[in-house]
Amino acid sequence: MGTVTSDGTTIDAGRPSIARVYDYLLGGKDNYAVDREVGDVFKRDLPGSVAIAFANRSALTRAIAEIATTTDVTQFVDLGSGLPTADNVHQVAQRHVPESRVVYVDIDPQVLVHGRALLEENDRTRVIAADVRDPDAVYHHPDTRALIDFDRPVAVVFSAILHHVNDEEDPGGIVRYWIDRVPSGSYFFVSHFRSGDNPETAEAEAVLQQTFGRGRWRTDEEIARLLDGLEILDPGVVPAPLWRPATVDTPWSDGAKRELTVWEHLIAAGLARKR
Ligand code: SAM
């Protein structure tokens, strides 16, 4: 079942999509019945799914605000950017540094359609359809080349995307590709499903693999290894709500001034810098 949009993009409303299920968990409206069905399985069987989604989004916006306010980096490549939601990367970055440039990348056709309408707000933002497992396609894309100057430091954002890349697809190799193409002083943000070595993690991985054929919960060590060769900044790779909770307040943040639930331990965040 496919819906063809005005720009010729085909959206399959008959099969769940990672982007739309995530949108549903964040309370968005860009999803179909088939996505809500999967989202409801997560909510019923994994009642922390919503907390994981919000904890992830909150850490992402804190990290972007940190990069915008504490470094000279004004260029962002957001890989697996997702559907537009509250406080997207360019809004956070441009709020602090208006000349910031952002290239959003996603494989989901709906992200492209909604993204072009909502994320390409100005001539400093672009949304491109590409597969992060084919980094050459992203790097050489004309919109990337038009917006990003790879002779200057870049922030490469891997927010809740590398856990959708299976081991045999070499997620570490994807990160290395970008490390090799950006100059020293560049930043890498990663958030990732975090293995708790507990039934919740195993169950969550099984649901994702059954639904999408992908979804890996990795340990802190495995996630840190994806950043091999980079300097991982304080406080390291940690549960997302504990990643610099108090530095910047965002609409998503509760400051983590309480005991974390078991679920909130299941998403990790980290920021690294190329020396
Ligand atoms: N980065 C956003 C965030 O952290 O809030 C969205 C994360 S969402 C869980 C994962 C996104 O990655 C979805 O929009 C999905 O379409 C996209 N995605 C999954 N596999 C991809 C691939 N191989 N290439 C590009 N995008 C992909």
PDB file of C-alpha atoms and ligand atoms in Angstrom:
ATOM      1  CA  MET A   1       0.000   0.000   0.000  1.00  0.00           C
ATOM      2  CA  GLY A   2       1.723   3.215  -1.098  1.00  0.00           C
ATOM      3  CA  THR A   3       0.731   6.856  -1.059  1.00  0.00           C
ATOM      4  CA  VAL A   4       2.436   9.007  -3.660  1.00  0.00           C
ATOM      5  CA  THR A   5       3.020  12.563  -2.465  1.00  0.00           C
ATOM      6  CA  SER A   6       3.051  15.715  -4.604  1.00  0.00           C
ATOM      7  CA  ASP A   7       6.819  15.454  -5.131  1.00  0.00           C
ATOM      8  CA  GLY A   8       6.535  11.846  -6.311  1.00  0.00           C
ATOM      9  CA  THR A   9       7.808  10.236  -3.090  1.00  0.00           C
ATOM     10  CA  THR A  10       6.087   6.958  -2.200  1.00  0.00           C
ATOM     11  CA  ILE A  11       5.147   6.485   1.446  1.00  0.00           C
ATOM     12  CA  ASP A  12       4.170   2.973   2.506  1.00  0.00           C
ATOM     13  CA  ALA A  13       1.359   3.370   5.042  1.00  0.00           C
ATOM     14  CA  GLY A  14       0.883  -0.395   5.214  1.00  0.00           C
ATOM     15  CA  ARG A  15       4.194  -1.167   6.908  1.00  0.00           C
ATOM     16  CA  PRO A  16       5.526   0.316  10.144  1.00  0.00           C
ATOM     17  CA  SER A  17       8.463   2.682   9.870  1.00  0.00           C
ATOM     18  CA  ILE A  18      11.110   3.352  12.531  1.00  0.00           C
ATOM     19  CA  ALA A  19      10.717   7.109  12.043  1.00  0.00           C
ATOM     20  CA  ARG A  20       6.917   7.049  12.457  1.00  0.00           C
ATOM     21  CA  VAL A  21       6.885   4.665  15.453  1.00  0.00           C
ATOM     22  CA  TYR A  22       9.429   6.956  17.155  1.00  0.00           C
ATOM     23  CA  ASP A  23       7.274   9.970  16.260  1.00  0.00           C
ATOM     24  CA  TYR A  24       4.269   8.216  17.861  1.00  0.00           C
ATOM     25  CA  LEU A  25       6.246   7.509  21.062  1.00  0.00           C
ATOM     26  CA  LEU A  26       7.219  11.203  21.228  1.00  0.00           C
ATOM     27  CA  GLY A  27       3.550  12.167  20.932  1.00  0.00           C
ATOM     28  CA  GLY A  28       3.755  13.281  17.285  1.00  0.00           C
ATOM     29  CA  LYS A  29       1.028  13.106  14.658  1.00  0.00           C
ATOM     30  CA  ASP A  30       3.034  11.910  11.643  1.00  0.00           C
ATOM     31  CA  ASN A  31       2.190   8.242  11.954  1.00  0.00           C
ATOM     32  CA  TYR A  32      -0.302   5.689  10.637  1.00  0.00           C
ATOM     33  CA  ALA A  33      -2.414   2.990  12.316  1.00  0.00           C
ATOM     34  CA  VAL A  34       0.260   0.403  11.517  1.00  0.00           C
ATOM     35  CA  ASP A  35       2.888   2.485  13.351  1.00  0.00           C
ATOM     36  CA  ARG A  36       0.617   3.071  16.353  1.00  0.00           C
ATOM     37  CA  GLU A  37       0.011  -0.699  16.553  1.00  0.00           C
ATOM     38  CA  VAL A  38       3.754  -1.322  16.869  1.00  0.00           C
ATOM     39  CA  GLY A  39       4.118   1.671  19.197  1.00  0.00           C
ATOM     40  CA  ASP A  40       1.367   0.233  21.411  1.00  0.00           C
ATOM     41  CA  VAL A  41       3.184  -3.123  21.569  1.00  0.00           C
ATOM     42  CA  PHE A  42       6.229  -1.225  22.830  1.00  0.00           C
ATOM     43  CA  LYS A  43       4.150   0.780  25.303  1.00  0.00           C
ATOM     44  CA  ARG A  44       2.402  -2.345  26.611  1.00  0.00           C
ATOM     45  CA  ASP A  45       5.322  -4.778  26.717  1.00  0.00           C
ATOM     46  CA  LEU A  46       8.057  -2.226  27.267  1.00  0.00           C
ATOM     47  CA  PRO A  47       6.398   0.512  29.277  1.00  0.00           C
ATOM     48  CA  GLY A  48       9.613   2.525  29.344  1.00  0.00           C
ATOM     49  CA  SER A  49       9.665   3.088  25.581  1.00  0.00           C
ATOM     50  CA  VAL A  50       8.297   6.603  25.879  1.00  0.00           C
ATOM     51  CA  ALA A  51      10.840   7.459  28.584  1.00  0.00           C
ATOM     52  CA  ILE A  52      13.652   6.128  26.367  1.00  0.00           C
ATOM     53  CA  ALA A  53      12.481   8.272  23.440  1.00  0.00           C
ATOM     54  CA  PHE A  54      12.271  11.438  25.554  1.00  0.00           C
ATOM     55  CA  ALA A  55      15.556  10.776  27.366  1.00  0.00           C
ATOM     56  CA  ASN A  56      17.235  10.388  23.983  1.00  0.00           C
ATOM     57  CA  ARG A  57      15.744  13.531  22.497  1.00  0.00           C
ATOM     58  CA  SER A  58      16.598  15.534  25.584  1.00  0.00           C
ATOM     59  CA  ALA A  59      20.274  14.476  25.532  1.00  0.00           C
ATOM     60  CA  LEU A  60      20.452  15.319  21.821  1.00  0.00           C
ATOM     61  CA  THR A  61      19.168  18.863  22.305  1.00  0.00           C
ATOM     62  CA  ARG A  62      21.497  19.417  25.283  1.00  0.00           C
ATOM     63  CA  ALA A  63      24.464  18.235  23.232  1.00  0.00           C
ATOM     64  CA  ILE A  64      23.615  20.497  20.278  1.00  0.00           C
ATOM     65  CA  ALA A  65      23.197  23.477  22.603  1.00  0.00           C
ATOM     66  CA  GLU A  66      26.544  22.646  24.233  1.00  0.00           C
ATOM     67  CA  ILE A  67      28.312  22.459  20.886  1.00  0.00           C
ATOM     68  CA  ALA A  68      26.685  25.708  19.722  1.00  0.00           C
ATOM     69  CA  THR A  69      27.486  27.619  22.897  1.00  0.00           C
ATOM     70  CA  THR A  70      30.869  26.257  23.902  1.00  0.00           C
ATOM     71  CA  THR A  71      32.681  25.562  20.596  1.00  0.00           C
ATOM     72  CA  ASP A  72      33.270  27.324  17.278  1.00  0.00           C
ATOM     73  CA  VAL A  73      31.501  24.566  15.347  1.00  0.00           C
ATOM     74  CA  THR A  74      28.612  25.888  13.274  1.00  0.00           C
ATOM     75  CA  GLN A  75      28.104  22.974  10.858  1.00  0.00           C
ATOM     76  CA  PHE A  76      26.069  19.880  11.675  1.00  0.00           C
ATOM     77  CA  VAL A  77      25.401  16.643   9.784  1.00  0.00           C
ATOM     78  CA  ASP A  78      22.490  14.878  11.478  1.00  0.00           C
ATOM     79  CA  LEU A  79      22.449  11.221  10.378  1.00  0.00           C
ATOM     80  CA  GLY A  80      19.114   9.419  10.825  1.00  0.00           C
ATOM     81  CA  SER A  81      17.500  12.692  11.798  1.00  0.00           C
ATOM     82  CA  GLY A  82      13.897  11.474  12.069  1.00  0.00           C
ATOM     83  CA  LEU A  83      10.632  13.300  11.539  1.00  0.00           C
ATOM     84  CA  PRO A  84      10.482  16.955  12.563  1.00  0.00           C
ATOM     85  CA  THR A  85       9.589  17.273  16.230  1.00  0.00           C
ATOM     86  CA  ALA A  86       9.957  19.908  18.937  1.00  0.00           C
ATOM     87  CA  ASP A  87      13.388  21.530  19.003  1.00  0.00           C
ATOM     88  CA  ASN A  88      15.109  20.101  15.957  1.00  0.00           C
ATOM     89  CA  VAL A  89      18.873  20.361  15.595  1.00  0.00           C
ATOM     90  CA  HIS A  90      18.843  23.523  13.451  1.00  0.00           C
ATOM     91  CA  GLN A  91      16.437  25.285  15.802  1.00  0.00           C
ATOM     92  CA  VAL A  92      18.647  24.566  18.798  1.00  0.00           C
ATOM     93  CA  ALA A  93      21.870  25.488  16.979  1.00  0.00           C
ATOM     94  CA  GLN A  94      20.507  28.569  15.186  1.00  0.00           C
ATOM     95  CA  ARG A  95      18.863  29.824  18.394  1.00  0.00           C
ATOM     96  CA  HIS A  96      22.380  30.246  19.783  1.00  0.00           C
ATOM     97  CA  VAL A  97      24.352  30.783  16.566  1.00  0.00           C
ATOM     98  CA  PRO A  98      22.084  31.928  13.715  1.00  0.00           C
ATOM     99  CA  GLU A  99      24.601  31.159  10.971  1.00  0.00           C
ATOM    100  CA  SER A 100      24.698  27.449  11.929  1.00  0.00           C
ATOM    101  CA  ARG A 101      24.168  25.083   9.011  1.00  0.00           C
ATOM    102  CA  VAL A 102      22.486  21.694   9.264  1.00  0.00           C
ATOM    103  CA  VAL A 103      22.192  18.820   6.794  1.00  0.00           C
ATOM    104  CA  TYR A 104      19.542  16.320   7.869  1.00  0.00           C
ATOM    105  CA  VAL A 105      19.834  12.780   6.492  1.00  0.00           C
ATOM    106  CA  ASP A 106      17.211  10.047   6.664  1.00  0.00           C
ATOM    107  CA  ILE A 107      16.203   6.992   4.668  1.00  0.00           C
ATOM    108  CA  ASP A 108      12.461   7.341   5.358  1.00  0.00           C
ATOM    109  CA  PRO A 109      10.525   9.007   2.512  1.00  0.00           C
ATOM    110  CA  GLN A 110       8.114  10.621   4.951  1.00  0.00           C
ATOM    111  CA  VAL A 111      10.984  12.353   6.724  1.00  0.00           C
ATOM    112  CA  LEU A 112      11.982  13.799   3.373  1.00  0.00           C
ATOM    113  CA  VAL A 113       8.484  15.150   2.685  1.00  0.00           C
ATOM    114  CA  HIS A 114       7.808  16.547   6.168  1.00  0.00           C
ATOM    115  CA  GLY A 115      11.413  17.551   6.586  1.00  0.00           C
ATOM    116  CA  ARG A 116      11.446  19.613   3.409  1.00  0.00           C
ATOM    117  CA  ALA A 117       8.300  21.378   4.604  1.00  0.00           C
ATOM    118  CA  LEU A 118       9.364  21.908   8.215  1.00  0.00           C
ATOM    119  CA  LEU A 119      13.124  21.624   8.504  1.00  0.00           C
ATOM    120  CA  GLU A 120      14.274  23.539   5.440  1.00  0.00           C
ATOM    121  CA  GLU A 121      13.219  26.781   7.107  1.00  0.00           C
ATOM    122  CA  ASN A 122      16.082  28.791   5.716  1.00  0.00           C
ATOM    123  CA  ASP A 123      19.000  28.537   3.312  1.00  0.00           C
ATOM    124  CA  ARG A 124      21.147  27.048   6.083  1.00  0.00           C
ATOM    125  CA  THR A 125      19.188  23.771   6.385  1.00  0.00           C
ATOM    126  CA  ARG A 126      18.741  20.888   3.931  1.00  0.00           C
ATOM    127  CA  VAL A 127      17.114  17.468   4.173  1.00  0.00           C
ATOM    128  CA  ILE A 128      18.510  14.676   2.028  1.00  0.00           C
ATOM    129  CA  ALA A 129      17.298  11.144   1.468  1.00  0.00           C
ATOM    130  CA  ALA A 130      20.174   8.740   1.920  1.00  0.00           C
ATOM    131  CA  ASP A 131      21.204   5.589   3.715  1.00  0.00           C
ATOM    132  CA  VAL A 132      23.719   6.170   6.502  1.00  0.00           C
ATOM    133  CA  ARG A 133      25.235   2.780   5.624  1.00  0.00           C
ATOM    134  CA  ASP A 134      26.316   4.392   2.347  1.00  0.00           C
ATOM    135  CA  PRO A 135      28.261   7.364   3.775  1.00  0.00           C
ATOM    136  CA  ASP A 136      29.757   8.209   0.367  1.00  0.00           C
ATOM    137  CA  ALA A 137      26.232   9.060  -0.848  1.00  0.00           C
ATOM    138  CA  VAL A 138      25.832  11.515   2.035  1.00  0.00           C
ATOM    139  CA  TYR A 139      29.313  13.009   1.814  1.00  0.00           C
ATOM    140  CA  HIS A 140      29.168  13.604  -1.940  1.00  0.00           C
ATOM    141  CA  HIS A 141      25.526  14.721  -2.045  1.00  0.00           C
ATOM    142  CA  PRO A 142      25.295  18.166  -3.695  1.00  0.00           C
ATOM    143  CA  ASP A 143      23.310  19.580  -0.749  1.00  0.00           C
ATOM    144  CA  THR A 144      25.957  18.378   1.703  1.00  0.00           C
ATOM    145  CA  ARG A 145      28.704  19.915  -0.399  1.00  0.00           C
ATOM    146  CA  ALA A 146      26.734  23.153  -0.719  1.00  0.00           C
ATOM    147  CA  LEU A 147      26.230  23.582   3.015  1.00  0.00           C
ATOM    148  CA  ILE A 148      29.155  21.911   4.754  1.00  0.00           C
ATOM    149  CA  ASP A 149      32.780  22.990   4.421  1.00  0.00           C
ATOM    150  CA  PHE A 150      34.790  19.914   5.354  1.00  0.00           C
ATOM    151  CA  ASP A 151      37.934  21.982   5.782  1.00  0.00           C
ATOM    152  CA  ARG A 152      36.334  23.406   8.932  1.00  0.00           C
ATOM    153  CA  PRO A 153      35.226  21.440  12.025  1.00  0.00           C
ATOM    154  CA  VAL A 154      31.869  19.704  11.773  1.00  0.00           C
ATOM    155  CA  ALA A 155      29.537  18.155  14.345  1.00  0.00           C
ATOM    156  CA  VAL A 156      28.459  14.710  13.179  1.00  0.00           C
ATOM    157  CA  VAL A 157      25.287  13.562  14.929  1.00  0.00           C
ATOM    158  CA  PHE A 158      24.506   9.860  15.348  1.00  0.00           C
ATOM    159  CA  SER A 159      21.427  10.188  17.537  1.00  0.00           C
ATOM    160  CA  ALA A 160      19.522   6.929  17.986  1.00  0.00           C
ATOM    161  CA  ILE A 161      20.699   5.666  14.597  1.00  0.00           C
ATOM    162  CA  LEU A 162      23.680   3.337  15.126  1.00  0.00           C
ATOM    163  CA  HIS A 163      21.537   0.856  17.076  1.00  0.00           C
ATOM    164  CA  HIS A 164      19.576   0.458  13.818  1.00  0.00           C
ATOM    165  CA  VAL A 165      22.775  -0.713  12.134  1.00  0.00           C
ATOM    166  CA  ASN A 166      23.458  -4.404  12.723  1.00  0.00           C
ATOM    167  CA  ASP A 167      26.946  -5.679  13.594  1.00  0.00           C
ATOM    168  CA  GLU A 168      27.560  -7.168  10.143  1.00  0.00           C
ATOM    169  CA  GLU A 169      26.831  -3.734   8.623  1.00  0.00           C
ATOM    170  CA  ASP A 170      29.870  -2.357  10.484  1.00  0.00           C
ATOM    171  CA  PRO A 171      28.566   0.625  12.476  1.00  0.00           C
ATOM    172  CA  GLY A 172      32.144   1.355  13.629  1.00  0.00           C
ATOM    173  CA  GLY A 173      33.217   1.596   9.990  1.00  0.00           C
ATOM    174  CA  ILE A 174      30.496   4.197   9.347  1.00  0.00           C
ATOM    175  CA  VAL A 175      31.778   6.338  12.223  1.00  0.00           C
ATOM    176  CA  ARG A 176      35.379   5.918  11.021  1.00  0.00           C
ATOM    177  CA  TYR A 177      34.360   7.093   7.547  1.00  0.00           C
ATOM    178  CA  TRP A 178      33.276  10.419   9.026  1.00  0.00           C
ATOM    179  CA  ILE A 179      36.249  10.671  11.403  1.00  0.00           C
ATOM    180  CA  ASP A 180      38.511  10.409   8.357  1.00  0.00           C
ATOM    181  CA  ARG A 181      36.699  13.205   6.526  1.00  0.00           C
ATOM    182  CA  VAL A 182      36.421  15.909   9.153  1.00  0.00           C
ATOM    183  CA  PRO A 183      39.266  18.036  10.530  1.00  0.00           C
ATOM    184  CA  SER A 184      40.538  18.044  14.073  1.00  0.00           C
ATOM    185  CA  GLY A 185      38.256  19.982  16.430  1.00  0.00           C
ATOM    186  CA  SER A 186      35.178  18.202  15.012  1.00  0.00           C
ATOM    187  CA  TYR A 187      32.598  16.684  17.362  1.00  0.00           C
ATOM    188  CA  PHE A 188      30.678  13.417  17.333  1.00  0.00           C
ATOM    189  CA  PHE A 189      27.458  12.980  19.294  1.00  0.00           C
ATOM    190  CA  VAL A 190      26.184   9.440  19.775  1.00  0.00           C
ATOM    191  CA  SER A 191      23.102   8.151  21.499  1.00  0.00           C
ATOM    192  CA  HIS A 192      22.419   4.448  21.449  1.00  0.00           C
ATOM    193  CA  PHE A 193      20.248   1.710  22.983  1.00  0.00           C
ATOM    194  CA  ARG A 194      22.211   0.618  26.047  1.00  0.00           C
ATOM    195  CA  SER A 195      22.337  -2.998  27.044  1.00  0.00           C
ATOM    196  CA  GLY A 196      21.444  -3.529  30.653  1.00  0.00           C
ATOM    197  CA  ASP A 197      22.083  -7.271  30.513  1.00  0.00           C
ATOM    198  CA  ASN A 198      18.515  -7.677  31.789  1.00  0.00           C
ATOM    199  CA  PRO A 199      15.199  -9.108  30.491  1.00  0.00           C
ATOM    200  CA  GLU A 200      13.972  -5.647  29.404  1.00  0.00           C
ATOM    201  CA  THR A 201      16.908  -5.242  27.034  1.00  0.00           C
ATOM    202  CA  ALA A 202      16.588  -8.737  25.590  1.00  0.00           C
ATOM    203  CA  GLU A 203      12.845  -8.309  25.115  1.00  0.00           C
ATOM    204  CA  ALA A 204      13.231  -4.892  23.523  1.00  0.00           C
ATOM    205  CA  GLU A 205      15.839  -6.195  21.086  1.00  0.00           C
ATOM    206  CA  ALA A 206      13.603  -9.125  20.137  1.00  0.00           C
ATOM    207  CA  VAL A 207      10.624  -6.831  19.428  1.00  0.00           C
ATOM    208  CA  LEU A 208      12.714  -4.534  17.228  1.00  0.00           C
ATOM    209  CA  GLN A 209      14.355  -7.397  15.325  1.00  0.00           C
ATOM    210  CA  GLN A 210      10.964  -9.017  14.709  1.00  0.00           C
ATOM    211  CA  THR A 211       9.416  -5.760  13.510  1.00  0.00           C
ATOM    212  CA  PHE A 212      12.224  -4.151  11.531  1.00  0.00           C
ATOM    213  CA  GLY A 213      14.937  -6.824  11.203  1.00  0.00           C
ATOM    214  CA  ARG A 214      17.291  -4.483  13.030  1.00  0.00           C
ATOM    215  CA  GLY A 215      17.857  -3.063  16.496  1.00  0.00           C
ATOM    216  CA  ARG A 216      20.920  -3.738  18.677  1.00  0.00           C
ATOM    217  CA  TRP A 217      21.314  -2.983  22.356  1.00  0.00           C
ATOM    218  CA  ARG A 218      25.057  -2.484  22.930  1.00  0.00           C
ATOM    219  CA  THR A 219      27.031  -2.194  26.145  1.00  0.00           C
ATOM    220  CA  ASP A 220      28.760   1.063  27.149  1.00  0.00           C
ATOM    221  CA  GLU A 221      32.064  -0.521  26.091  1.00  0.00           C
ATOM    222  CA  GLU A 222      30.696  -1.489  22.672  1.00  0.00           C
ATOM    223  CA  ILE A 223      29.270   2.022  22.207  1.00  0.00           C
ATOM    224  CA  ALA A 224      32.556   3.622  23.282  1.00  0.00           C
ATOM    225  CA  ARG A 225      34.368   1.369  20.785  1.00  0.00           C
ATOM    226  CA  LEU A 226      32.258   2.885  18.008  1.00  0.00           C
ATOM    227  CA  LEU A 227      34.048   6.146  18.889  1.00  0.00           C
ATOM    228  CA  ASP A 228      37.521   4.600  18.696  1.00  0.00           C
ATOM    229  CA  GLY A 229      40.221   7.157  17.921  1.00  0.00           C
ATOM    230  CA  LEU A 230      38.215  10.065  19.344  1.00  0.00           C
ATOM    231  CA  GLU A 231      38.545  11.762  22.715  1.00  0.00           C
ATOM    232  CA  ILE A 232      35.359  10.937  24.620  1.00  0.00           C
ATOM    233  CA  LEU A 233      34.454  14.000  26.676  1.00  0.00           C
ATOM    234  CA  ASP A 234      33.108  14.061  30.229  1.00  0.00           C
ATOM    235  CA  PRO A 235      31.105  12.373  31.597  1.00  0.00           C
ATOM    236  CA  GLY A 236      31.788   9.609  29.045  1.00  0.00           C
ATOM    237  CA  VAL A 237      29.195   7.293  27.550  1.00  0.00           C
ATOM    238  CA  VAL A 238      26.487   7.233  30.217  1.00  0.00           C
ATOM    239  CA  PRO A 239      22.710   6.766  30.517  1.00  0.00           C
ATOM    240  CA  ALA A 240      21.255   9.639  28.479  1.00  0.00           C
ATOM    241  CA  PRO A 241      19.506  11.433  31.393  1.00  0.00           C
ATOM    242  CA  LEU A 242      22.879  11.594  33.176  1.00  0.00           C
ATOM    243  CA  TRP A 243      24.676  13.160  30.223  1.00  0.00           C
ATOM    244  CA  ARG A 244      25.322  16.744  31.423  1.00  0.00           C
ATOM    245  CA  PRO A 245      21.788  17.022  32.833  1.00  0.00           C
ATOM    246  CA  ALA A 246      22.059  20.437  34.421  1.00  0.00           C
ATOM    247  CA  THR A 247      24.070  22.354  31.834  1.00  0.00           C
ATOM    248  CA  VAL A 248      21.305  23.453  29.506  1.00  0.00           C
ATOM    249  CA  ASP A 249      17.608  23.364  30.138  1.00  0.00           C
ATOM    250  CA  THR A 250      15.529  22.154  27.201  1.00  0.00           C
ATOM    251  CA  PRO A 251      11.812  21.601  26.817  1.00  0.00           C
ATOM    252  CA  TRP A 252      12.566  17.864  27.019  1.00  0.00           C
ATOM    253  CA  SER A 253      14.735  17.963  30.100  1.00  0.00           C
ATOM    254  CA  ASP A 254      13.706  17.111  33.609  1.00  0.00           C
ATOM    255  CA  GLY A 255      17.252  17.587  34.832  1.00  0.00           C
ATOM    256  CA  ALA A 256      17.406  13.949  35.998  1.00  0.00           C
ATOM    257  CA  LYS A 257      17.237  15.167  39.589  1.00  0.00           C
ATOM    258  CA  ARG A 258      15.739  11.889  40.713  1.00  0.00           C
ATOM    259  CA  GLU A 259      16.358   8.179  40.693  1.00  0.00           C
ATOM    260  CA  LEU A 260      16.362   6.902  37.101  1.00  0.00           C
ATOM    261  CA  THR A 261      13.907   4.191  36.148  1.00  0.00           C
ATOM    262  CA  VAL A 262      15.255   0.916  34.770  1.00  0.00           C
ATOM    263  CA  TRP A 263      14.176   2.127  31.326  1.00  0.00           C
ATOM    264  CA  GLU A 264      16.148   5.343  31.426  1.00  0.00           C
ATOM    265  CA  HIS A 265      19.308   3.265  31.792  1.00  0.00           C
ATOM    266  CA  LEU A 266      18.578   1.690  28.427  1.00  0.00           C
ATOM    267  CA  ILE A 267      19.628   4.650  26.298  1.00  0.00           C
ATOM    268  CA  ALA A 268      23.191   5.983  26.409  1.00  0.00           C
ATOM    269  CA  ALA A 269      24.659   9.259  25.211  1.00  0.00           C
ATOM    270  CA  GLY A 270      28.178  10.507  24.654  1.00  0.00           C
ATOM    271  CA  LEU A 271      30.067  13.361  23.016  1.00  0.00           C
ATOM    272  CA  ALA A 272      33.520  12.956  21.516  1.00  0.00           C
ATOM    273  CA  ARG A 273      36.026  15.231  19.823  1.00  0.00           C
ATOM    274  CA  LYS A 274      38.560  14.605  17.102  1.00  0.00           C
ATOM    275  CA  ARG A 275      41.966  15.698  18.377  1.00  0.00           C
TER     276      ARG A 275
HETATM  277  N1  SAM B   1      17.901  11.201  15.353  1.00  0.00           N
HETATM  278  C1  SAM B   1      16.538  11.394  15.801  1.00  0.00           C
HETATM  279  C2  SAM B   1      16.507  11.450  17.301  1.00  0.00           C
HETATM  280  O1  SAM B   1      17.460  10.994  17.941  1.00  0.00           O
HETATM  281  O2  SAM B   1      15.529  11.936  17.873  1.00  0.00           O
HETATM  282  C3  SAM B   1      15.606  10.286  15.266  1.00  0.00           C
HETATM  283  C4  SAM B   1      15.955   8.889  15.709  1.00  0.00           C
HETATM  284  S1  SAM B   1      14.841   7.661  15.094  1.00  0.00           S
HETATM  285  C5  SAM B   1      14.835   6.535  16.422  1.00  0.00           C
HETATM  286  C6  SAM B   1      15.857   6.804  13.917  1.00  0.00           C
HETATM  287  C7  SAM B   1      15.809   7.425  12.525  1.00  0.00           C
HETATM  288  O3  SAM B   1      16.818   6.805  11.713  1.00  0.00           O
HETATM  289  C8  SAM B   1      14.492   7.214  11.785  1.00  0.00           C
HETATM  290  O4  SAM B   1      14.017   8.429  11.307  1.00  0.00           O
HETATM  291  C9  SAM B   1      14.829   6.262  10.649  1.00  0.00           C
HETATM  292  O5  SAM B   1      14.067   6.496   9.473  1.00  0.00           O
HETATM  293  C10 SAM B   1      16.289   6.580  10.430  1.00  0.00           C
HETATM  294  N2  SAM B   1      17.052   5.478   9.829  1.00  0.00           N
HETATM  295  C11 SAM B   1      17.035   4.162  10.153  1.00  0.00           C
HETATM  296  N3  SAM B   1      17.907   3.476   9.390  1.00  0.00           N
HETATM  297  C12 SAM B   1      18.479   4.382   8.552  1.00  0.00           C
HETATM  298  C13 SAM B   1      19.480   4.299   7.525  1.00  0.00           C
HETATM  299  N4  SAM B   1      20.047   3.128   7.203  1.00  0.00           N
HETATM  300  N5  SAM B   1      19.832   5.437   6.888  1.00  0.00           N
HETATM  301  C14 SAM B   1      19.263   6.617   7.200  1.00  0.00           C
HETATM  302  N6  SAM B   1      18.320   6.768   8.161  1.00  0.00           N
HETATM  303  C15 SAM B   1      17.936   5.671   8.832  1.00  0.00           C
END
